[in-house]
Each structure stands twice: as C-alpha cells, then as structure tokens.
GROMACS .gro file of C-alpha atoms in nm:
model
  368
    1UNK     CA    1  10.897  32.001   6.684
    2UNK     CA    2  10.795  31.652   6.834
    3UNK     CA    3  10.830  31.373   6.583
    4UNK     CA    4  10.512  31.244   6.416
    5UNK     CA    5  10.353  30.911   6.489
    6UNK     CA    6  10.074  30.781   6.292
    7UNK     CA    7   9.759  30.619   6.390
    8UNK     CA    8   9.854  30.281   6.234
    9UNK     CA    9  10.198  30.316   6.427
   10UNK     CA   10  10.033  30.368   6.758
   11UNK     CA   11   9.801  30.071   6.695
   12UNK     CA   12  10.108  29.846   6.641
   13UNK     CA   13  10.287  29.976   6.956
   14UNK     CA   14   9.971  29.930   7.158
   15UNK     CA   15   9.919  29.563   7.030
   16UNK     CA   16  10.282  29.484   7.091
   17UNK     CA   17  10.266  29.587   7.447
   18UNK     CA   18   9.930  29.426   7.509
   19UNK     CA   19  10.053  29.096   7.371
   20UNK     CA   20   9.815  29.103   7.085
   21UNK     CA   21  10.076  29.107   6.814
   22UNK     CA   22  10.187  28.741   6.922
   23UNK     CA   23  10.081  28.539   7.217
   24UNK     CA   24  10.349  28.520   7.487
   25UNK     CA   25  10.526  28.253   7.686
   26UNK     CA   26  10.543  28.455   7.994
   27UNK     CA   27  10.332  28.335   8.320
   28UNK     CA   28   9.996  28.446   8.362
   29UNK     CA   29  10.117  28.674   8.654
   30UNK     CA   30  10.370  28.845   8.471
   31UNK     CA   31  10.126  28.929   8.196
   32UNK     CA   32   9.871  29.047   8.436
   33UNK     CA   33  10.126  29.277   8.601
   34UNK     CA   34  10.245  29.367   8.246
   35UNK     CA   35   9.895  29.492   8.162
   36UNK     CA   36   9.843  29.693   8.481
   37UNK     CA   37   9.576  29.448   8.536
   38UNK     CA   38   9.276  29.320   8.349
   39UNK     CA   39   8.939  29.459   8.370
   40UNK     CA   40   8.740  29.192   8.535
   41UNK     CA   41   8.379  29.298   8.645
   42UNK     CA   42   8.215  29.016   8.485
   43UNK     CA   43   8.308  28.676   8.647
   44UNK     CA   44   8.440  28.508   8.345
   45UNK     CA   45   8.497  28.678   7.998
   46UNK     CA   46   8.808  28.811   8.122
   47UNK     CA   47   8.947  28.455   8.074
   48UNK     CA   48   8.933  28.516   7.687
   49UNK     CA   49   9.141  28.822   7.749
   50UNK     CA   50   9.412  28.587   7.872
   51UNK     CA   51   9.362  28.322   7.609
   52UNK     CA   52   9.416  28.603   7.344
   53UNK     CA   53   9.748  28.690   7.496
   54UNK     CA   54   9.893  28.374   7.657
   55UNK     CA   55  10.031  28.086   7.442
   56UNK     CA   56   9.853  27.773   7.546
   57UNK     CA   57   9.652  27.927   7.815
   58UNK     CA   58   9.398  27.719   7.994
   59UNK     CA   59   9.127  27.855   8.241
   60UNK     CA   60   9.297  27.655   8.542
   61UNK     CA   61   9.606  27.869   8.475
   62UNK     CA   62   9.416  28.168   8.610
   63UNK     CA   63   9.167  28.007   8.843
   64UNK     CA   64   9.432  27.825   9.016
   65UNK     CA   65   9.597  28.162   9.092
   66UNK     CA   66   9.276  28.296   9.246
   67UNK     CA   67   9.272  28.005   9.481
   68UNK     CA   68   9.623  28.021   9.580
   69UNK     CA   69   9.576  28.412   9.634
   70UNK     CA   70   9.847  28.502   9.367
   71UNK     CA   71   9.569  28.697   9.169
   72UNK     CA   72   9.285  28.895   9.299
   73UNK     CA   73   8.965  29.073   9.176
   74UNK     CA   74   8.949  29.415   9.337
   75UNK     CA   75   8.797  29.763   9.263
   76UNK     CA   76   9.079  29.963   9.123
   77UNK     CA   77   9.106  30.199   8.825
   78UNK     CA   78   8.798  30.406   8.762
   79UNK     CA   79   8.623  30.216   9.046
   80UNK     CA   80   8.577  29.885   8.833
   81UNK     CA   81   8.687  29.541   8.936
   82UNK     CA   82   9.030  29.458   8.785
   83UNK     CA   83   9.219  29.130   8.803
   84UNK     CA   84   9.540  29.213   8.940
   85UNK     CA   85   9.852  29.021   9.127
   86UNK     CA   86   9.868  29.026   9.487
   87UNK     CA   87  10.137  29.265   9.483
   88UNK     CA   88   9.975  29.505   9.256
   89UNK     CA   89   9.664  29.494   9.461
   90UNK     CA   90   9.834  29.614   9.759
   91UNK     CA   91  10.058  29.864   9.579
   92UNK     CA   92   9.806  30.038   9.362
   93UNK     CA   93   9.494  30.047   9.578
   94UNK     CA   94   9.627  30.321   9.827
   95UNK     CA   95   9.728  30.542   9.536
   96UNK     CA   96   9.380  30.544   9.389
   97UNK     CA   97   9.202  30.597   9.717
   98UNK     CA   98   9.136  30.974   9.638
   99UNK     CA   99   8.966  30.881   9.313
  100UNK     CA  100   8.762  30.605   9.458
  101UNK     CA  101   8.657  30.856   9.737
  102UNK     CA  102   8.567  31.128   9.483
  103UNK     CA  103   8.350  30.871   9.295
  104UNK     CA  104   8.187  30.726   9.612
  105UNK     CA  105   8.124  31.032   9.814
  106UNK     CA  106   7.941  31.207   9.507
  107UNK     CA  107   7.701  30.920   9.502
  108UNK     CA  108   7.637  30.822   9.857
  109UNK     CA  109   7.800  31.114  10.068
  110UNK     CA  110   7.445  31.272  10.175
  111UNK     CA  111   7.345  30.942  10.293
  112UNK     CA  112   7.618  30.918  10.562
  113UNK     CA  113   7.487  31.199  10.779
  114UNK     CA  114   7.575  31.116  11.142
  115UNK     CA  115   7.809  30.855  11.046
  116UNK     CA  116   8.190  30.872  11.176
  117UNK     CA  117   8.385  30.751  10.893
  118UNK     CA  118   8.661  30.607  11.078
  119UNK     CA  119   8.440  30.408  11.300
  120UNK     CA  120   8.249  30.301  10.957
  121UNK     CA  121   8.584  30.157  10.837
  122UNK     CA  122   8.656  29.981  11.141
  123UNK     CA  123   8.320  29.831  11.199
  124UNK     CA  124   8.305  29.720  10.835
  125UNK     CA  125   8.675  29.576  10.829
  126UNK     CA  126   8.593  29.372  11.146
  127UNK     CA  127   8.293  29.224  10.991
  128UNK     CA  128   8.437  29.144  10.648
  129UNK     CA  129   8.749  29.000  10.815
  130UNK     CA  130   8.526  28.788  11.052
  131UNK     CA  131   8.389  28.618  10.731
  132UNK     CA  132   8.358  28.737  10.372
  133UNK     CA  133   8.020  28.902  10.317
  134UNK     CA  134   7.824  29.045  10.009
  135UNK     CA  135   7.709  29.395  10.014
  136UNK     CA  136   7.371  29.308  10.096
  137UNK     CA  137   7.488  29.124  10.406
  138UNK     CA  138   7.751  29.391  10.519
  139UNK     CA  139   7.483  29.656  10.472
  140UNK     CA  140   7.229  29.484  10.699
  141UNK     CA  141   7.493  29.428  10.972
  142UNK     CA  142   7.609  29.808  10.938
  143UNK     CA  143   7.256  29.910  10.984
  144UNK     CA  144   7.236  29.770  11.316
  145UNK     CA  145   7.506  30.011  11.429
  146UNK     CA  146   7.347  30.314  11.216
  147UNK     CA  147   6.974  30.228  11.175
  148UNK     CA  148   6.875  30.564  11.042
  149UNK     CA  149   7.115  30.530  10.716
  150UNK     CA  150   7.074  30.360  10.391
  151UNK     CA  151   7.232  30.001  10.430
  152UNK     CA  152   7.356  30.010  10.077
  153UNK     CA  153   7.530  30.337  10.108
  154UNK     CA  154   7.677  30.192  10.436
  155UNK     CA  155   7.827  29.917  10.260
  156UNK     CA  156   7.943  30.138   9.950
  157UNK     CA  157   8.120  30.338  10.227
  158UNK     CA  158   8.327  30.055  10.326
  159UNK     CA  159   8.405  29.957   9.984
  160UNK     CA  160   8.587  30.296   9.955
  161UNK     CA  161   8.738  30.305  10.297
  162UNK     CA  162   8.869  29.926  10.316
  163UNK     CA  163   9.031  29.753  10.024
  164UNK     CA  164   8.798  29.483   9.946
  165UNK     CA  165   8.871  29.178   9.731
  166UNK     CA  166   8.618  28.944   9.574
  167UNK     CA  167   8.687  28.581   9.704
  168UNK     CA  168   8.649  28.256   9.538
  169UNK     CA  169   8.448  28.055   9.417
  170UNK     CA  170   8.332  28.411   9.249
  171UNK     CA  171   8.542  28.449   8.941
  172UNK     CA  172   8.649  28.072   8.903
  173UNK     CA  173   8.609  27.933   8.563
  174UNK     CA  174   8.282  27.741   8.533
  175UNK     CA  175   8.171  27.812   8.877
  176UNK     CA  176   7.941  28.044   9.045
  177UNK     CA  177   7.926  28.208   9.404
  178UNK     CA  178   7.804  28.502   9.593
  179UNK     CA  179   7.983  28.840   9.531
  180UNK     CA  180   8.145  28.827   9.868
  181UNK     CA  181   8.423  29.036   9.982
  182UNK     CA  182   8.700  29.057  10.269
  183UNK     CA  183   8.969  29.304  10.305
  184UNK     CA  184   9.273  29.274  10.085
  185UNK     CA  185   9.516  29.279  10.386
  186UNK     CA  186   9.369  28.986  10.563
  187UNK     CA  187   9.296  28.770  10.231
  188UNK     CA  188   9.672  28.810  10.107
  189UNK     CA  189   9.856  28.835  10.458
  190UNK     CA  190  10.140  29.055  10.352
  191UNK     CA  191  10.227  29.435  10.299
  192UNK     CA  192  10.407  29.589  10.005
  193UNK     CA  193  10.493  29.984   9.966
  194UNK     CA  194  10.238  30.197   9.798
  195UNK     CA  195  10.321  30.280   9.435
  196UNK     CA  196  10.393  30.632   9.359
  197UNK     CA  197  10.206  30.833   9.088
  198UNK     CA  198  10.534  30.830   8.865
  199UNK     CA  199  10.551  30.448   8.912
  200UNK     CA  200  10.210  30.413   8.800
  201UNK     CA  201  10.252  30.631   8.493
  202UNK     CA  202  10.562  30.451   8.408
  203UNK     CA  203  10.355  30.135   8.427
  204UNK     CA  204  10.076  30.275   8.219
  205UNK     CA  205  10.312  30.385   7.952
  206UNK     CA  206  10.471  30.030   7.938
  207UNK     CA  207  10.138  29.877   7.898
  208UNK     CA  208   9.972  30.151   7.659
  209UNK     CA  209  10.189  30.389   7.537
  210UNK     CA  210  10.260  30.608   7.341
  211UNK     CA  211   9.978  30.810   7.516
  212UNK     CA  212   9.858  31.138   7.634
  213UNK     CA  213   9.806  31.275   7.977
  214UNK     CA  214   9.443  31.256   7.939
  215UNK     CA  215   9.473  30.894   7.832
  216UNK     CA  216   9.650  30.801   8.161
  217UNK     CA  217   9.404  30.987   8.358
  218UNK     CA  218   9.107  30.821   8.198
  219UNK     CA  219   9.266  30.486   8.259
  220UNK     CA  220   9.367  30.539   8.630
  221UNK     CA  221   9.064  30.778   8.744
  222UNK     CA  222   9.333  31.006   8.881
  223UNK     CA  223   9.353  31.363   8.794
  224UNK     CA  224   9.653  31.632   8.773
  225UNK     CA  225   9.896  31.399   8.631
  226UNK     CA  226  10.044  31.642   8.384
  227UNK     CA  227  10.303  31.740   8.663
  228UNK     CA  228  10.391  31.378   8.718
  229UNK     CA  229  10.430  31.320   8.343
  230UNK     CA  230  10.637  31.638   8.315
  231UNK     CA  231  10.883  31.523   8.598
  232UNK     CA  232  10.974  31.197   8.426
  233UNK     CA  233  11.254  31.107   8.141
  234UNK     CA  234  11.010  31.042   7.850
  235UNK     CA  235  11.015  31.089   7.479
  236UNK     CA  236  10.736  31.283   7.315
  237UNK     CA  237  10.540  31.247   6.994
  238UNK     CA  238  10.285  31.427   6.807
  239UNK     CA  239   9.972  31.251   6.661
  240UNK     CA  240   9.750  31.297   6.371
  241UNK     CA  241   9.535  31.535   6.577
  242UNK     CA  242   9.855  31.737   6.706
  243UNK     CA  243   9.814  31.588   7.059
  244UNK     CA  244  10.133  31.533   7.258
  245UNK     CA  245  10.188  31.181   7.341
  246UNK     CA  246  10.460  31.048   7.579
  247UNK     CA  247  10.647  30.723   7.593
  248UNK     CA  248  10.929  30.543   7.777
  249UNK     CA  249  11.267  30.602   7.599
  250UNK     CA  250  11.339  30.231   7.572
  251UNK     CA  251  11.015  30.109   7.476
  252UNK     CA  252  10.959  29.897   7.150
  253UNK     CA  253  10.757  30.088   6.885
  254UNK     CA  254  10.693  29.824   6.584
  255UNK     CA  255  10.668  29.967   6.227
  256UNK     CA  256  10.318  30.071   6.121
  257UNK     CA  257  10.332  29.779   5.852
  258UNK     CA  258  10.397  29.498   6.120
  259UNK     CA  259  10.127  29.239   6.050
  260UNK     CA  260   9.863  29.198   6.313
  261UNK     CA  261   9.652  28.877   6.350
  262UNK     CA  262   9.296  28.849   6.400
  263UNK     CA  263   9.170  28.870   6.760
  264UNK     CA  264   8.825  28.811   6.917
  265UNK     CA  265   8.826  29.018   7.190
  266UNK     CA  266   8.637  29.017   7.528
  267UNK     CA  267   8.355  29.258   7.628
  268UNK     CA  268   8.548  29.480   7.863
  269UNK     CA  269   8.904  29.432   7.726
  270UNK     CA  270   9.167  29.687   7.839
  271UNK     CA  271   9.237  29.788   7.480
  272UNK     CA  272   8.927  29.962   7.441
  273UNK     CA  273   8.866  30.146   7.786
  274UNK     CA  274   9.208  30.271   7.854
  275UNK     CA  275   9.238  30.588   7.645
  276UNK     CA  276   9.044  30.919   7.619
  277UNK     CA  277   9.101  30.889   7.268
  278UNK     CA  278   9.015  30.521   7.143
  279UNK     CA  279   9.098  30.569   6.766
  280UNK     CA  280   9.410  30.383   6.785
  281UNK     CA  281   9.209  30.077   6.772
  282UNK     CA  282   8.846  30.174   6.689
  283UNK     CA  283   8.798  30.242   6.327
  284UNK     CA  284   8.589  30.527   6.197
  285UNK     CA  285   8.332  30.254   6.073
  286UNK     CA  286   8.373  30.088   6.417
  287UNK     CA  287   8.303  30.410   6.608
  288UNK     CA  288   7.979  30.436   6.413
  289UNK     CA  289   7.879  30.072   6.486
  290UNK     CA  290   7.963  30.094   6.859
  291UNK     CA  291   7.733  30.376   6.900
  292UNK     CA  292   7.435  30.150   6.810
  293UNK     CA  293   7.512  29.980   7.143
  294UNK     CA  294   7.472  30.279   7.339
  295UNK     CA  295   7.180  30.248   7.600
  296UNK     CA  296   7.139  29.875   7.516
  297UNK     CA  297   7.316  29.731   7.820
  298UNK     CA  298   7.513  29.538   7.600
  299UNK     CA  299   7.906  29.558   7.566
  300UNK     CA  300   8.005  29.395   7.235
  301UNK     CA  301   8.290  29.151   7.201
  302UNK     CA  302   8.484  29.309   6.915
  303UNK     CA  303   8.671  29.127   6.649
  304UNK     CA  304   9.000  29.295   6.535
  305UNK     CA  305   9.121  29.267   6.203
  306UNK     CA  306   9.436  29.410   6.100
  307UNK     CA  307   9.454  29.560   6.431
  308UNK     CA  308   9.133  29.761   6.422
  309UNK     CA  309   8.771  29.700   6.485
  310UNK     CA  310   8.586  29.498   6.203
  311UNK     CA  311   8.284  29.339   6.379
  312UNK     CA  312   8.159  29.151   6.700
  313UNK     CA  313   8.099  28.821   6.805
  314UNK     CA  314   7.837  28.612   7.020
  315UNK     CA  315   7.788  28.264   7.119
  316UNK     CA  316   7.491  28.067   7.182
  317UNK     CA  317   7.470  27.729   7.322
  318UNK     CA  318   7.163  27.480   7.262
  319UNK     CA  319   7.161  27.110   7.298
  320UNK     CA  320   7.536  27.048   7.316
  321UNK     CA  321   7.617  27.268   7.025
  322UNK     CA  322   7.791  27.606   7.070
  323UNK     CA  323   7.757  27.849   6.789
  324UNK     CA  324   7.997  28.143   6.750
  325UNK     CA  325   7.827  28.416   6.514
  326UNK     CA  326   8.086  28.665   6.344
  327UNK     CA  327   7.884  28.989   6.295
  328UNK     CA  328   8.084  29.185   6.023
  329UNK     CA  329   8.035  29.552   6.018
  330UNK     CA  330   8.142  29.577   5.687
  331UNK     CA  331   8.268  29.286   5.440
  332UNK     CA  332   8.585  29.139   5.615
  333UNK     CA  333   8.840  29.045   5.367
  334UNK     CA  334   8.999  28.798   5.562
  335UNK     CA  335   8.686  28.621   5.674
  336UNK     CA  336   8.840  28.269   5.656
  337UNK     CA  337   9.117  28.372   5.930
  338UNK     CA  338   8.832  28.515   6.136
  339UNK     CA  339   8.640  28.185   6.129
  340UNK     CA  340   8.958  27.993   6.192
  341UNK     CA  341   9.026  28.213   6.503
  342UNK     CA  342   8.663  28.161   6.615
  343UNK     CA  343   8.701  27.779   6.595
  344UNK     CA  344   8.995  27.798   6.819
  345UNK     CA  345   8.819  28.016   7.079
  346UNK     CA  346   8.525  27.775   7.081
  347UNK     CA  347   8.766  27.489   7.170
  348UNK     CA  348   8.872  27.707   7.452
  349UNK     CA  349   8.531  27.821   7.556
  350UNK     CA  350   8.319  27.496   7.521
  351UNK     CA  351   8.562  27.194   7.465
  352UNK     CA  352   8.287  26.937   7.504
  353UNK     CA  353   8.037  27.087   7.279
  354UNK     CA  354   7.991  27.049   6.901
  355UNK     CA  355   8.107  27.366   6.745
  356UNK     CA  356   7.947  27.569   6.453
  357UNK     CA  357   8.047  27.903   6.299
  358UNK     CA  358   7.806  28.141   6.154
  359UNK     CA  359   7.844  28.497   5.968
  360UNK     CA  360   7.593  28.790   5.994
  361UNK     CA  361   7.612  29.117   5.834
  362UNK     CA  362   7.591  29.417   6.066
  363UNK     CA  363   7.636  29.455   6.436
  364UNK     CA  364   7.465  29.194   6.672
  365UNK     CA  365   7.232  29.453   6.814
  366UNK     CA  366   6.921  29.431   6.583
  367UNK     CA  367   6.824  29.763   6.408
  368UNK     CA  368   7.155  29.923   6.445
   0.00000   0.00000   0.00000
C-alpha cells in the first residue's frame, strides 16, 4: 500500500515549493519559472504574489522584466492570463493549444461559419505584428475581411490560433494602458523547443506536488494525463481521502509540524487555483466562508495562518491614507502577527501613504 500523507504534510510541502514557508533570494525569473507561471489576469495584484515569495521584492523587479521582455503575460493554463518567462511562454503555449482550442471552439465555433481558420490565423497574425491591437481593434479589422461574421468571435479565434502576449504599459506597476496584443514570436524574437507533456507534469509536481492526476489536469486544462503520469518515475502517496498522489522522487517534503508564517495572498494566487482538491490550503471553515463570495464577482484576498485560510483582507485609500482591513473568519489566535505582516504589505503597496490597520469579524462580503 502507498505510504500515507496527511493534509498538514501536503500543506507544508506545497508551501515550501511555492516559496511561502520562507522568502527566497532567487531571481524573479527563476521564481516565476519554478512556479510554472503566476496567474495574472489582473494588471497588478500578482505583484503581491511575488512580494510574498521573493526577499526584498520591489515592483520594478518585475516591471523592468516586462519591459525587457524577459517576462510576458499571455493566456496559458485554463485559458487564463499568466505571467511567465519568455522561455516558458514559447515552450508551454504550443502544448496547451488543444485545450485552448477546445474552450474557444465551444464558445465561438458556430460564429466562424464560412471562415477559413488558416486564413484567419494568417490575417490576424499580420495585423497584430504590424502594431499591437486590442481585441476590439482586431475584431473591427478582421470584419473588413469577413463582414458577415461577429468581430468579437473573429478576434477570439486569433487568440486561440496565434500566441498573443499583452504588451506594456499594460501590467506595469502603477501604470495603465490598453489591453493590446502582439504575437509572442514577434515580441520575443527567438525560438525554443515545445515542452512535452511529461516535462509539463514534472514541472507541475516540482511546484505543486504531491498531487493527483486530476490536480495537474485542473491546473493545465489538459486531459488524459494519467498515461503520462504512469510513464514517469514517480513516488506515490495515499491522502486522507484515499486518493493516489504522485511526486518527484527527490522532492523535499517538510514535516507537518514545520512552522508556517502568516501570508496575505493576492486574489488569484496559484495556491488556490491549481488543484482539483483545494483542501490542502483551504480549511473547512474557509471553504464555507468562500462560498459566500460565489456569484458576487469578487475574488477574496485570503489570509493564511498556520498555512491555512483564516480570513481575507481589503485595502481602501482616502486622502493619502491607506487602510488595510483584516477580515477574520473566525478569531485568529496570532492576530498580532497578521497585523505586523499587514503593515509590511502596506509599505509595499502604498509607500507614500499614511497607513492604518483595522480588524473586522466575518468575511469582507456583507451578509455572508
């Protein structure tokens, strides 16, 4: 029988690989590659994800890499925007093409009637490589060639058929700009070999393991990865629900009693979106609290205490004062530690403001 691994041991292994047990001195590019990318559909909140993981991190440490094209933001896993290195952008994107196609065709396929997809890809690529375009601009230009088709659907077809990166100033700290795209190949100007499914699974386990086949499929959006997992030299565990989890043989798995520091996570952090079973970081109380956010169009910024969800946090700014409110879902026994981390986070988020900390009971969504 496979050896047993407890929920707490899974939690500590995951936090360790996510650089959440201790901040790292590794470079930002090394950290982003270690994580298999950072979910980054919002322009700026992912900077907090790097602040949580990289010792002494400053916004320019990532913004400068977007400008130098060593980092890019592109639709990858599950069709969502991820911050990845230039190398991973070019290596991972071809592997995810079938999953992106499945999602795009299910929504827009019927609106492409009469459109030759090879021609759509060629025309779309030429347009965005001539100059970066928003999807609204791209759709209008494509509609000149296919006037009887939905411009939005045409643009989304190009998003699937051509790897498109969002170009600065979109995503730069403290700045704004149109959501303009160009092709990854023209933006980066070099080529790398596509990643294989086996390489992707190993990369996932290095960042998120031990994990199940369903976990890696949830993260990547790919299917039928069981055969890939079975072909690899991996160790196996049995979790508290009897599921089989896989891991790299040489991976570090800290003991379940390893201390875990307080962390104030950003709204789309990988830790919560990369598993079919999220219980390794979301407590039973946390799962109930998070249900209250369903249907509200709000994704909470979660507080981790002892490695598990204990509350969420919000920031409001008025007249030069930034106030961070700690919303404790149940009484937090180390509230002073949460307040100390909150003050440090405010120094990062709003260094020129006056800072205040407040504490509230219950989730940040009223009435839940």
